[in-house]
PDB file of C-alpha atoms and ligand atoms in Angstrom:
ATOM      1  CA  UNK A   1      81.318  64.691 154.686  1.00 91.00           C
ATOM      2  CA  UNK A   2      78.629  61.904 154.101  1.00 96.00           C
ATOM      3  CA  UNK A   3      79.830  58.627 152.334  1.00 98.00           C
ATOM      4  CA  UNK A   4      78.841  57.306 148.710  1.00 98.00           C
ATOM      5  CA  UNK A   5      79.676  53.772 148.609  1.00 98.00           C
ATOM      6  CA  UNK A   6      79.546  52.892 144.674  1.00 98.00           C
ATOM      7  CA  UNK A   7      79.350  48.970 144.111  1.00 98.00           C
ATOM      8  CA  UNK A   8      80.117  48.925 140.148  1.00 98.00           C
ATOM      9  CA  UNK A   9      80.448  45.933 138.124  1.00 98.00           C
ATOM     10  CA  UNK A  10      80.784  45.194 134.383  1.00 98.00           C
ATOM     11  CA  UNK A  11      77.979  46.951 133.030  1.00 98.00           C
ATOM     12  CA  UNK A  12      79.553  50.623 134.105  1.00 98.00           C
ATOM     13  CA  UNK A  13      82.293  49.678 131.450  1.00 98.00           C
ATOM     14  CA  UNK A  14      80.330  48.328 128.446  1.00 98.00           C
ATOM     15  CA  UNK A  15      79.892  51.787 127.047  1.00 98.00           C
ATOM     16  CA  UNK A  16      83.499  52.334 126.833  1.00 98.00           C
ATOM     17  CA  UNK A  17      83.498  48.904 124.545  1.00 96.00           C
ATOM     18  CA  UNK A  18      84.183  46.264 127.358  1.00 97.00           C
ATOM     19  CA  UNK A  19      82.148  43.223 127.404  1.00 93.00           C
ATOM     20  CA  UNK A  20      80.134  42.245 130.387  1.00 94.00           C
ATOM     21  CA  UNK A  21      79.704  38.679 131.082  1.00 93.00           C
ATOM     22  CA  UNK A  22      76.027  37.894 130.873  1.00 89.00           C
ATOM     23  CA  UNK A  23      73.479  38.764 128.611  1.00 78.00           C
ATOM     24  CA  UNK A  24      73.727  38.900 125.049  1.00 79.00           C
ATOM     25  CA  UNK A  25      77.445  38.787 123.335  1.00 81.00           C
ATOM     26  CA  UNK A  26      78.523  38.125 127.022  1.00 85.00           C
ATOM     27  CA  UNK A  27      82.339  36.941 127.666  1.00 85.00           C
ATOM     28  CA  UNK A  28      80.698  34.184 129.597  1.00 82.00           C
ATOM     29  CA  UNK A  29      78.737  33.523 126.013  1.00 81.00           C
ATOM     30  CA  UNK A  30      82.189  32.945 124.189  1.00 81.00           C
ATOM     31  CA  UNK A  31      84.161  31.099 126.292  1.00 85.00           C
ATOM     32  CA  UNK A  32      82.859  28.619 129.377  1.00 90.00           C
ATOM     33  CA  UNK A  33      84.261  30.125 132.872  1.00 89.00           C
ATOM     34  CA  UNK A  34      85.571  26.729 133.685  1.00 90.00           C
ATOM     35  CA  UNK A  35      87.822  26.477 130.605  1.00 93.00           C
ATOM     36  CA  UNK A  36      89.659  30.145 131.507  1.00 94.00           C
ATOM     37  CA  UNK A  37      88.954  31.312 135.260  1.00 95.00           C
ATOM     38  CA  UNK A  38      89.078  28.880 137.454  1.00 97.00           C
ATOM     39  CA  UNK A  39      92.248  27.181 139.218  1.00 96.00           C
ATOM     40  CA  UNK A  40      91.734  24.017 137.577  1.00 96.00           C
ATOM     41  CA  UNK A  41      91.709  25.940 134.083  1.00 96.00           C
ATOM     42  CA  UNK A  42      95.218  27.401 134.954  1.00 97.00           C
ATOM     43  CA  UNK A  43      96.773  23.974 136.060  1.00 97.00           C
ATOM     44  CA  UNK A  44      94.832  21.768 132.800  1.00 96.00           C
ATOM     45  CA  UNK A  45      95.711  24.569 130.328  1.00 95.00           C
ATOM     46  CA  UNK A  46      97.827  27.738 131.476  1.00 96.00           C
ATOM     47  CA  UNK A  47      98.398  29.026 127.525  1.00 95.00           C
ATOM     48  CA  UNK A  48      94.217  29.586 127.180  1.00 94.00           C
ATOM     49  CA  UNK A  49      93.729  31.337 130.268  1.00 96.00           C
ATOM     50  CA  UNK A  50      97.165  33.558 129.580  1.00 96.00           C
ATOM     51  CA  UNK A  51      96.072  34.239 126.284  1.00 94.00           C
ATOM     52  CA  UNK A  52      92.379  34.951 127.793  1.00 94.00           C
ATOM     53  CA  UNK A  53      93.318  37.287 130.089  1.00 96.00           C
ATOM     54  CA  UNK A  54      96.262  38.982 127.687  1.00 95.00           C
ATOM     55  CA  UNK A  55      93.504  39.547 124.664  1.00 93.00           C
ATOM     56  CA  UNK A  56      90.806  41.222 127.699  1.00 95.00           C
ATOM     57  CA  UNK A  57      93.939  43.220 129.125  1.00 96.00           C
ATOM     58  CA  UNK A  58      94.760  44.797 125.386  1.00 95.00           C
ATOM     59  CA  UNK A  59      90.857  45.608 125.554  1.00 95.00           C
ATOM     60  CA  UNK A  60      91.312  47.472 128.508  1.00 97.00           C
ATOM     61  CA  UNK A  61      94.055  49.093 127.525  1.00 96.00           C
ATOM     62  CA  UNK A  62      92.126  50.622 124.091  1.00 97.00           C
ATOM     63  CA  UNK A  63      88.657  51.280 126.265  1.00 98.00           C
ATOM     64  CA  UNK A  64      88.396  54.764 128.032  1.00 98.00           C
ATOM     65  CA  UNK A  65      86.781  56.042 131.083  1.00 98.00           C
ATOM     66  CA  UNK A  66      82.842  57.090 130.107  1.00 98.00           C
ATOM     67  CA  UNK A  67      80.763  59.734 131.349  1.00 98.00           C
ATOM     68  CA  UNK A  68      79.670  57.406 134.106  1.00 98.00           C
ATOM     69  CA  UNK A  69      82.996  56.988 135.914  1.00 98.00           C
ATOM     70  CA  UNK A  70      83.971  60.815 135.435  1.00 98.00           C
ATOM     71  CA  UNK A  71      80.862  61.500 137.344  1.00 98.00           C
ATOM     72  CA  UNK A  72      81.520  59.214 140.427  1.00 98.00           C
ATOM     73  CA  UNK A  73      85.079  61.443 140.076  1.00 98.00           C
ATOM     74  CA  UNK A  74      82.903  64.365 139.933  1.00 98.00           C
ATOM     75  CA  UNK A  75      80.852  63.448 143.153  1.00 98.00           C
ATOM     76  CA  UNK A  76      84.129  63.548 145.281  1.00 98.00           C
ATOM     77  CA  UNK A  77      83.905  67.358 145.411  1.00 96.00           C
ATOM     78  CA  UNK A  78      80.582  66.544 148.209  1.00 97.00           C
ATOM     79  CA  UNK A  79      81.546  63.119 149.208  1.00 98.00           C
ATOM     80  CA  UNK A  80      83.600  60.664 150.476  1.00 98.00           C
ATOM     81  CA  UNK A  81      83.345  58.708 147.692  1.00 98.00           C
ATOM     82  CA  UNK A  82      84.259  54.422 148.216  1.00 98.00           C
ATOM     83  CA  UNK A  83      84.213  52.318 145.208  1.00 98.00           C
ATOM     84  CA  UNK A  84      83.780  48.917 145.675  1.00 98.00           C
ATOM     85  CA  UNK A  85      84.311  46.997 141.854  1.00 98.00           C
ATOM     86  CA  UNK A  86      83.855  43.763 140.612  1.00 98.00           C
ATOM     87  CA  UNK A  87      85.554  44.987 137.611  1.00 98.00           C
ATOM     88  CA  UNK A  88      88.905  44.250 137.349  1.00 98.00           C
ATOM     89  CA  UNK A  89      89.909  46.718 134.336  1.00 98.00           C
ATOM     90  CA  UNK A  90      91.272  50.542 135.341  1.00 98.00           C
ATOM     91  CA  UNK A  91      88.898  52.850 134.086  1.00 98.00           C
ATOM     92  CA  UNK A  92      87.688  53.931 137.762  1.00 98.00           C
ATOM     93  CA  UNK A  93      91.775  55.084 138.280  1.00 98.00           C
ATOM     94  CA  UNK A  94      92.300  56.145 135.283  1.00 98.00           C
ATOM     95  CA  UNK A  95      88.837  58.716 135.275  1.00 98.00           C
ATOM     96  CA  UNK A  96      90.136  60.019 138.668  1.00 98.00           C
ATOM     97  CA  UNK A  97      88.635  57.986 141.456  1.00 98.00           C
ATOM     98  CA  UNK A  98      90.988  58.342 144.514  1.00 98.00           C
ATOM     99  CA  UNK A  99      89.606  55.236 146.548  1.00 98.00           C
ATOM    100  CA  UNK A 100      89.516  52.022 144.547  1.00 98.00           C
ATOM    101  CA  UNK A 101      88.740  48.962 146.219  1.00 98.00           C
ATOM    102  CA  UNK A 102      88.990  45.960 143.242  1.00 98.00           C
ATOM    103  CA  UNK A 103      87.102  42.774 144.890  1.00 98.00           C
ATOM    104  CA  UNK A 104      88.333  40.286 141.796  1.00 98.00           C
ATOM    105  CA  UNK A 105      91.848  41.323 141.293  1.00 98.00           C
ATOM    106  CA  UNK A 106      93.127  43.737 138.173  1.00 98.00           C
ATOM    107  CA  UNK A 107      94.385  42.515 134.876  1.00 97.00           C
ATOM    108  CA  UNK A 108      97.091  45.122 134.703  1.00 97.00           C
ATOM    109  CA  UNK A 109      98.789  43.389 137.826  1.00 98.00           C
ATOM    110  CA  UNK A 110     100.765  39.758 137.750  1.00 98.00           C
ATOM    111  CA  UNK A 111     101.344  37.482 141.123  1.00 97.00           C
ATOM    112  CA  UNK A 112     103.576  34.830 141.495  1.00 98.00           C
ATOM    113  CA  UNK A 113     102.525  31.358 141.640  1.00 96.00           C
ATOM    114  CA  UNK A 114     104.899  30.654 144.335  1.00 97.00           C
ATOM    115  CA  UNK A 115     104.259  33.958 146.460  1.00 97.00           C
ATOM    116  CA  UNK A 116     100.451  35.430 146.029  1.00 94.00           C
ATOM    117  CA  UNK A 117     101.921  38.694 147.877  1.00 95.00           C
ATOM    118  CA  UNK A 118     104.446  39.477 145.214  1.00 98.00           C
ATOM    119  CA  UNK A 119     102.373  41.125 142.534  1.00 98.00           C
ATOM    120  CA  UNK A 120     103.832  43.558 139.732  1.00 98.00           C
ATOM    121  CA  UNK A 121     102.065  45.918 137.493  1.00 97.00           C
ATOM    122  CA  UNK A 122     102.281  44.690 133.868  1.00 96.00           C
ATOM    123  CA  UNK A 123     101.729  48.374 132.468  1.00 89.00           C
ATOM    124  CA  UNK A 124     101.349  47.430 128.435  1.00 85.00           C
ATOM    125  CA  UNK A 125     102.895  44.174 128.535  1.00 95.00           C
ATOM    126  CA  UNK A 126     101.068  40.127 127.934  1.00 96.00           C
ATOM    127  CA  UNK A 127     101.854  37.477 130.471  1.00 97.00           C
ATOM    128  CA  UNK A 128     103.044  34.897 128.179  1.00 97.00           C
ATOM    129  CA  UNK A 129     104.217  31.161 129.761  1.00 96.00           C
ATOM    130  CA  UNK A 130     107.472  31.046 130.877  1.00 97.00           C
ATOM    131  CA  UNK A 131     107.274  34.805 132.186  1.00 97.00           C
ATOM    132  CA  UNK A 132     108.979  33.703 135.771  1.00 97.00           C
ATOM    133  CA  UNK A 133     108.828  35.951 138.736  1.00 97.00           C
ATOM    134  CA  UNK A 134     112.046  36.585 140.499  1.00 96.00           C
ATOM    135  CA  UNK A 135     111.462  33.575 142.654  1.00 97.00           C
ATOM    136  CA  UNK A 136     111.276  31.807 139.451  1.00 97.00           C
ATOM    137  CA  UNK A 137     107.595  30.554 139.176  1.00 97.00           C
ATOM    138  CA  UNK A 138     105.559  31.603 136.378  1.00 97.00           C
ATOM    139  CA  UNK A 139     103.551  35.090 136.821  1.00 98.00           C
ATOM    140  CA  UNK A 140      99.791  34.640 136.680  1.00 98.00           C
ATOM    141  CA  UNK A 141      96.660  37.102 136.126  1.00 97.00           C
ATOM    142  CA  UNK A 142      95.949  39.006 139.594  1.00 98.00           C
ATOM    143  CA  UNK A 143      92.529  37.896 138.901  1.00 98.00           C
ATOM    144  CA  UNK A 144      90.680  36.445 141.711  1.00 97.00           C
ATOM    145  CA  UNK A 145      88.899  33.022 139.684  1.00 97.00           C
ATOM    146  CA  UNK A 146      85.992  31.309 141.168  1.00 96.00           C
ATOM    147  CA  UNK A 147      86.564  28.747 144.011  1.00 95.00           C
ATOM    148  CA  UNK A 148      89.233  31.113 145.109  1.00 96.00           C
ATOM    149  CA  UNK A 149      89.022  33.579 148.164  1.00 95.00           C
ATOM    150  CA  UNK A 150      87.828  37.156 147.858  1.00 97.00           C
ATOM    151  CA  UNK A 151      90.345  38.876 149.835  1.00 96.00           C
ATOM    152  CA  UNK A 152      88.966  42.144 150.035  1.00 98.00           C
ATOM    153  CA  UNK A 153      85.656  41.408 151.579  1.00 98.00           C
ATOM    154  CA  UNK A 154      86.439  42.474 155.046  1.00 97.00           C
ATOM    155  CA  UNK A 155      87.399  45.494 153.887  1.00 98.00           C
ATOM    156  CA  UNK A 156      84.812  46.081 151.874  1.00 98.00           C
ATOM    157  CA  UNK A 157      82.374  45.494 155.102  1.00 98.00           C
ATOM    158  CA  UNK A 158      83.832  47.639 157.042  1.00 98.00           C
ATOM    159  CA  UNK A 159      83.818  50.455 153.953  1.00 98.00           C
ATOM    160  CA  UNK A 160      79.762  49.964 153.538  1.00 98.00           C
ATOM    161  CA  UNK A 161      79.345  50.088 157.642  1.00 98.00           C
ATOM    162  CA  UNK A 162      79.440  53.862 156.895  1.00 97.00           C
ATOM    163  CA  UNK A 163      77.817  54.289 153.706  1.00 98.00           C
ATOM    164  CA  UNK A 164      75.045  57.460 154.048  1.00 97.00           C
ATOM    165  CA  UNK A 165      74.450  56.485 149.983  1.00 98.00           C
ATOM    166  CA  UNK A 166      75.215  53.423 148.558  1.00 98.00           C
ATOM    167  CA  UNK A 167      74.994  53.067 144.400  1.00 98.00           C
ATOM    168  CA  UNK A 168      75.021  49.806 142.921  1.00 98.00           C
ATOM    169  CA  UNK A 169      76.167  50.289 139.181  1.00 98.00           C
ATOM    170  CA  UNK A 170      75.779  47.624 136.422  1.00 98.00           C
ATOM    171  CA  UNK A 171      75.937  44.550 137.803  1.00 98.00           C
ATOM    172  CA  UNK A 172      73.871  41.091 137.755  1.00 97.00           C
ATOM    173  CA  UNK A 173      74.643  40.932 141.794  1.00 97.00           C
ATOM    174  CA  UNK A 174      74.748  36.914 139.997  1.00 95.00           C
ATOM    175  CA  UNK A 175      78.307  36.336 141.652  1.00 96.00           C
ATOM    176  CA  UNK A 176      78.935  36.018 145.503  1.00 96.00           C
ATOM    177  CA  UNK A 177      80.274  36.944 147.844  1.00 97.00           C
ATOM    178  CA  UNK A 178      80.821  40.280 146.332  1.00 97.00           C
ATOM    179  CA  UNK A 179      76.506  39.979 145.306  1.00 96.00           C
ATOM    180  CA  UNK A 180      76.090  40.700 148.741  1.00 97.00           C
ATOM    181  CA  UNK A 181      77.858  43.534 150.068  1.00 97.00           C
ATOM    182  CA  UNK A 182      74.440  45.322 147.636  1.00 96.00           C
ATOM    183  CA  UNK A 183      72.743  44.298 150.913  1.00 95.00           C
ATOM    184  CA  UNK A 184      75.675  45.331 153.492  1.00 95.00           C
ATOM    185  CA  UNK A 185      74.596  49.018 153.786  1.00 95.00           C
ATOM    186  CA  UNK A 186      73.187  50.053 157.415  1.00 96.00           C
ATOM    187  CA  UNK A 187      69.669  50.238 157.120  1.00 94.00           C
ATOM    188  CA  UNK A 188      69.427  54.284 157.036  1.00 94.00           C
ATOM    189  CA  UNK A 189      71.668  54.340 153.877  1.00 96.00           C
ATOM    190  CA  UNK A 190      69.562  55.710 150.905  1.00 96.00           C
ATOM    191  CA  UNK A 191      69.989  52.438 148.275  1.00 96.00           C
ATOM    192  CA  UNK A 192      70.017  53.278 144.462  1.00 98.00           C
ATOM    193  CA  UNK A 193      70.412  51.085 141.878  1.00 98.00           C
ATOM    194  CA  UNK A 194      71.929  52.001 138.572  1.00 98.00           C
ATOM    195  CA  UNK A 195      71.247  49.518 135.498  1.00 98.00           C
ATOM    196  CA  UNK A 196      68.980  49.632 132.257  1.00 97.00           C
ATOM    197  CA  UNK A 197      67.889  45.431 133.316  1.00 96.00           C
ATOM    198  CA  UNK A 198      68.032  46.108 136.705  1.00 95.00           C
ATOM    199  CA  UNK A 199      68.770  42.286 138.777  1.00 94.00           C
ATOM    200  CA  UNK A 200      65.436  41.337 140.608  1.00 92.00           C
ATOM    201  CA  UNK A 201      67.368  41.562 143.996  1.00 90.00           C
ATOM    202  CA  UNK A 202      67.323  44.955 144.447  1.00 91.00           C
ATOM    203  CA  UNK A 203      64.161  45.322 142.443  1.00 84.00           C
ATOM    204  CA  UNK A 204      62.062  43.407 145.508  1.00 76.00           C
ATOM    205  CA  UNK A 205      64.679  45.194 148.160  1.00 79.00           C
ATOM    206  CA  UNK A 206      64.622  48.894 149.273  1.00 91.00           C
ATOM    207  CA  UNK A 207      66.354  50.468 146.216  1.00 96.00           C
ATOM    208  CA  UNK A 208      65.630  53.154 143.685  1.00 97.00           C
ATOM    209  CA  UNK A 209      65.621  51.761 140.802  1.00 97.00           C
ATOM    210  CA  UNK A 210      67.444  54.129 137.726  1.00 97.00           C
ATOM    211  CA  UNK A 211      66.130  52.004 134.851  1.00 97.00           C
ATOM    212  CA  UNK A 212      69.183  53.342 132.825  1.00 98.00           C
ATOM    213  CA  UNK A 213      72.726  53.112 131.017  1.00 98.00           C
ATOM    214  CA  UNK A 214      75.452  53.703 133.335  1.00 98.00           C
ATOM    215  CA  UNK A 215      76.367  56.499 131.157  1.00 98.00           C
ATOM    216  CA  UNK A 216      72.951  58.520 131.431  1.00 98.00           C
ATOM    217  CA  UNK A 217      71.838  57.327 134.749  1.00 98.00           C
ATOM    218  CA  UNK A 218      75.124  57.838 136.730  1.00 98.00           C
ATOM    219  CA  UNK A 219      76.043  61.622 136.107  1.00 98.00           C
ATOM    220  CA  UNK A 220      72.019  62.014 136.777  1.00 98.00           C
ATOM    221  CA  UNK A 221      72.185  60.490 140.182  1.00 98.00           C
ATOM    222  CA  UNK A 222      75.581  62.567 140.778  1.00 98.00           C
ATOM    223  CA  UNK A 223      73.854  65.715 140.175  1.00 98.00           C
ATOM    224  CA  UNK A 224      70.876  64.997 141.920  1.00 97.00           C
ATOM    225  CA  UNK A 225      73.274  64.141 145.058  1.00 97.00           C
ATOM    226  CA  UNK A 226      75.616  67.373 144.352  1.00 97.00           C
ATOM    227  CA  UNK A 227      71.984  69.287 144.695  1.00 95.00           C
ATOM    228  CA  UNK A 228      71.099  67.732 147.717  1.00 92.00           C
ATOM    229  CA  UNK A 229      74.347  69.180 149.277  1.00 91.00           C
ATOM    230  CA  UNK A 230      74.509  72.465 148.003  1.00 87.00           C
ATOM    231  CA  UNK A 231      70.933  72.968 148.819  1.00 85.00           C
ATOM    232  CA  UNK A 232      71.842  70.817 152.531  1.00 77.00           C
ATOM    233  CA  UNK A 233      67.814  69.614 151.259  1.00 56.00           C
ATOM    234  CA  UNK A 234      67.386  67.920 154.912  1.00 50.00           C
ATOM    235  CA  UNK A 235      64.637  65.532 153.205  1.00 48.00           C
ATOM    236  CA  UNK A 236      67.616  63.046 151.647  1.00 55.00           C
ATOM    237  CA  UNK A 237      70.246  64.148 154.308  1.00 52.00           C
ATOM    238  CA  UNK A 238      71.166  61.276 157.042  1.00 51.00           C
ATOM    239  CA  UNK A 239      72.080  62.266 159.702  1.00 48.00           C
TER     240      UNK A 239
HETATM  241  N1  APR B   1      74.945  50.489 131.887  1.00 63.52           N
HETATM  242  C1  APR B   1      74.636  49.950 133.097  1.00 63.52           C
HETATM  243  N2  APR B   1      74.454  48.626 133.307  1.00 63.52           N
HETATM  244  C2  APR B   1      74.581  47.824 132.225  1.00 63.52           C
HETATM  245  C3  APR B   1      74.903  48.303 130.939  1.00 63.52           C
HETATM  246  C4  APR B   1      75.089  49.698 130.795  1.00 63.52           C
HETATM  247  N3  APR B   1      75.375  50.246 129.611  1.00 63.52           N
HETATM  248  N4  APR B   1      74.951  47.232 130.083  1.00 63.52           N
HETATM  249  C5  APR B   1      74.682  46.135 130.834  1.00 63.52           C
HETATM  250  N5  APR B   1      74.447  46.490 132.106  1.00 63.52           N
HETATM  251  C6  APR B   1      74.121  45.644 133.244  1.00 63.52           C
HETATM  252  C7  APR B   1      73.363  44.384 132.900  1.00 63.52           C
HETATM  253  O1  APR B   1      71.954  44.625 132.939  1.00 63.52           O
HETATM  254  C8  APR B   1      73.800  43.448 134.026  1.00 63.52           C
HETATM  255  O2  APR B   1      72.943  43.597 135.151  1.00 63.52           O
HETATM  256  O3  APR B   1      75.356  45.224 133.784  1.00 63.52           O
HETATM  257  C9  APR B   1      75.194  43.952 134.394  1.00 63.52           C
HETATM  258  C10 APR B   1      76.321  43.050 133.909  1.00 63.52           C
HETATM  259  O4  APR B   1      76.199  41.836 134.599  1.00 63.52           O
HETATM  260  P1  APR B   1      77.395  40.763 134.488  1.00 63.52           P
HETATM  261  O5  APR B   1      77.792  40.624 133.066  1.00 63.52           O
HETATM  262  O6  APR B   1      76.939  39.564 135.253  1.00 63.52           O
HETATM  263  O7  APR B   1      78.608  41.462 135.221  1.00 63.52           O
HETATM  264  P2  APR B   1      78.893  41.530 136.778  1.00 63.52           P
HETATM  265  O8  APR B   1      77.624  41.665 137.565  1.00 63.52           O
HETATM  266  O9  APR B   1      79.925  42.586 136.984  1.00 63.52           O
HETATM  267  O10 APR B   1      79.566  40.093 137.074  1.00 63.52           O
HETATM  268  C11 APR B   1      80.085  39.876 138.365  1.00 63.52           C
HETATM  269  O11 APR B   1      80.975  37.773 137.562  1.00 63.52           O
HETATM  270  O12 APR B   1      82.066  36.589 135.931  1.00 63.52           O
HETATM  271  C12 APR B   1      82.218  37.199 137.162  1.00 63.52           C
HETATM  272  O13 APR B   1      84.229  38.042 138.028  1.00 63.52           O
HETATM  273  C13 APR B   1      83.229  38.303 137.081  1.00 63.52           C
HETATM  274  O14 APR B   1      83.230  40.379 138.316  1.00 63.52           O
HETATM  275  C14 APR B   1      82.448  39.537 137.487  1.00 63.52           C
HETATM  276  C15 APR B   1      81.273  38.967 138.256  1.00 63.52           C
END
């Protein structure tokens, strides 16, 4: 089975009514990054970036999967499908996807602050202060913040090693590490980006460009990939 690596980020979400960062009415346009993801946020003001992270995580818990991520489900009939997400909301699990690889954490998970490897799921509840984990130090978003380690990058290199397809899905590739792994694919990998302001990175690089919502141009690429299996059309095959 050939491998679709998706790399998604906020944009494959903002039709199911989740903000994306930059760009007009951006979360990064409401609030600066500094004040509520960032370590020195959590240690000057832990209340803001709870209360951040518990008003985004009742967001996520309203917003549904789109068209866009039941089609990457959709594509798993053909393919060994690998998502790779910036995104740290659910909506890739909760459409279906069986391999889910989140490279910024997930807001539906807590760590400790004295043990980063004891992390619980929150389900519906808030993190509020004073929430202490059993080794009694306050719980914190499982959010990776900037200036902190991207855990999952190795992993994700190793995933893209084998990538016959890789899609890159609404995002600004603006943030790194995780930016690069758009340019991790081996060279024979057919490269198509998905995005209606499509980042001048992969314009200048060898992508297809889908000038597109996530929600029109995903489940087009999908069936233009399920075609190219069930007709085994040699002319996009790898092999
Ligand atoms: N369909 C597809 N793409 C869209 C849509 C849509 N409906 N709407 C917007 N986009 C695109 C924008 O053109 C932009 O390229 O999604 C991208 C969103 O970019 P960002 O807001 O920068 O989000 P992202 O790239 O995921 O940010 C990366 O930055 O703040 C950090 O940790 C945060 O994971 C995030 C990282």
């Amino acid at each position: 089975m050939k491998r679709v690596v998706v790399l998604s980020g906020a944009g494959i979400s903002a039709e199911s009514g989740l903000q994306t960062f930059r760009g007009t009415d951006g979360l990064w346009e409401g609030y600066r990054l500094e004040d509520v993801a960032t370590p020195q946020a959590w240690a000057a003001n832990p209340a803001l970036v709870l209360d951040f992270y518990n008003q985004r995580r009742r967001a996520v818990r309203a917003a549904e999967p789109n068209a866009a991520h039941r089609a990457l489900v959709e594509l798993e009939q053909a393919y060994d499908v690998q998502i790779i997400t910036q995104n740290v909301d659910d909506l890739h699990e909760r459409a279906g996807s069986t391999s889910v690889l989140h490279l910024h954490g997930q807001i539906r998970q807590a760590r400790s602050t004295r043990n980063a490897s004891l992390i619980t799921d929150l389900g519906d509840r808030d993190i509020q202060l004073g929430d202490h984990c059993p080794l009694g130090s306050q719980w914190r978003p499982h959010i990776v913040w900037f200036g902190e380690m991207v855990p999952a990058m190795e992993e994700a290199v190793e995933i893209l090693a084998d990538a016959d397809v890789l899609l890159v899905i609404g995002t600004s590739l603006q943030v790194y590490p995780a930016a690069s792994l758009a340019f991790e694919a081996p060279r024979r990998a057919r490269r198509i980006a998905i995005n209606p302001d499509a980042p001048r990175e992969v314009q200048r690089a060898d992508f297809e460009v889908v000038a597109a919502t996530a929600t029109i141009g995903v489940p087009e690429v999908v069936r233009t990939l399920l075609k190219a299996v069930a007709n085994h059309d040699c002319t996009r095959c790898t092999h």
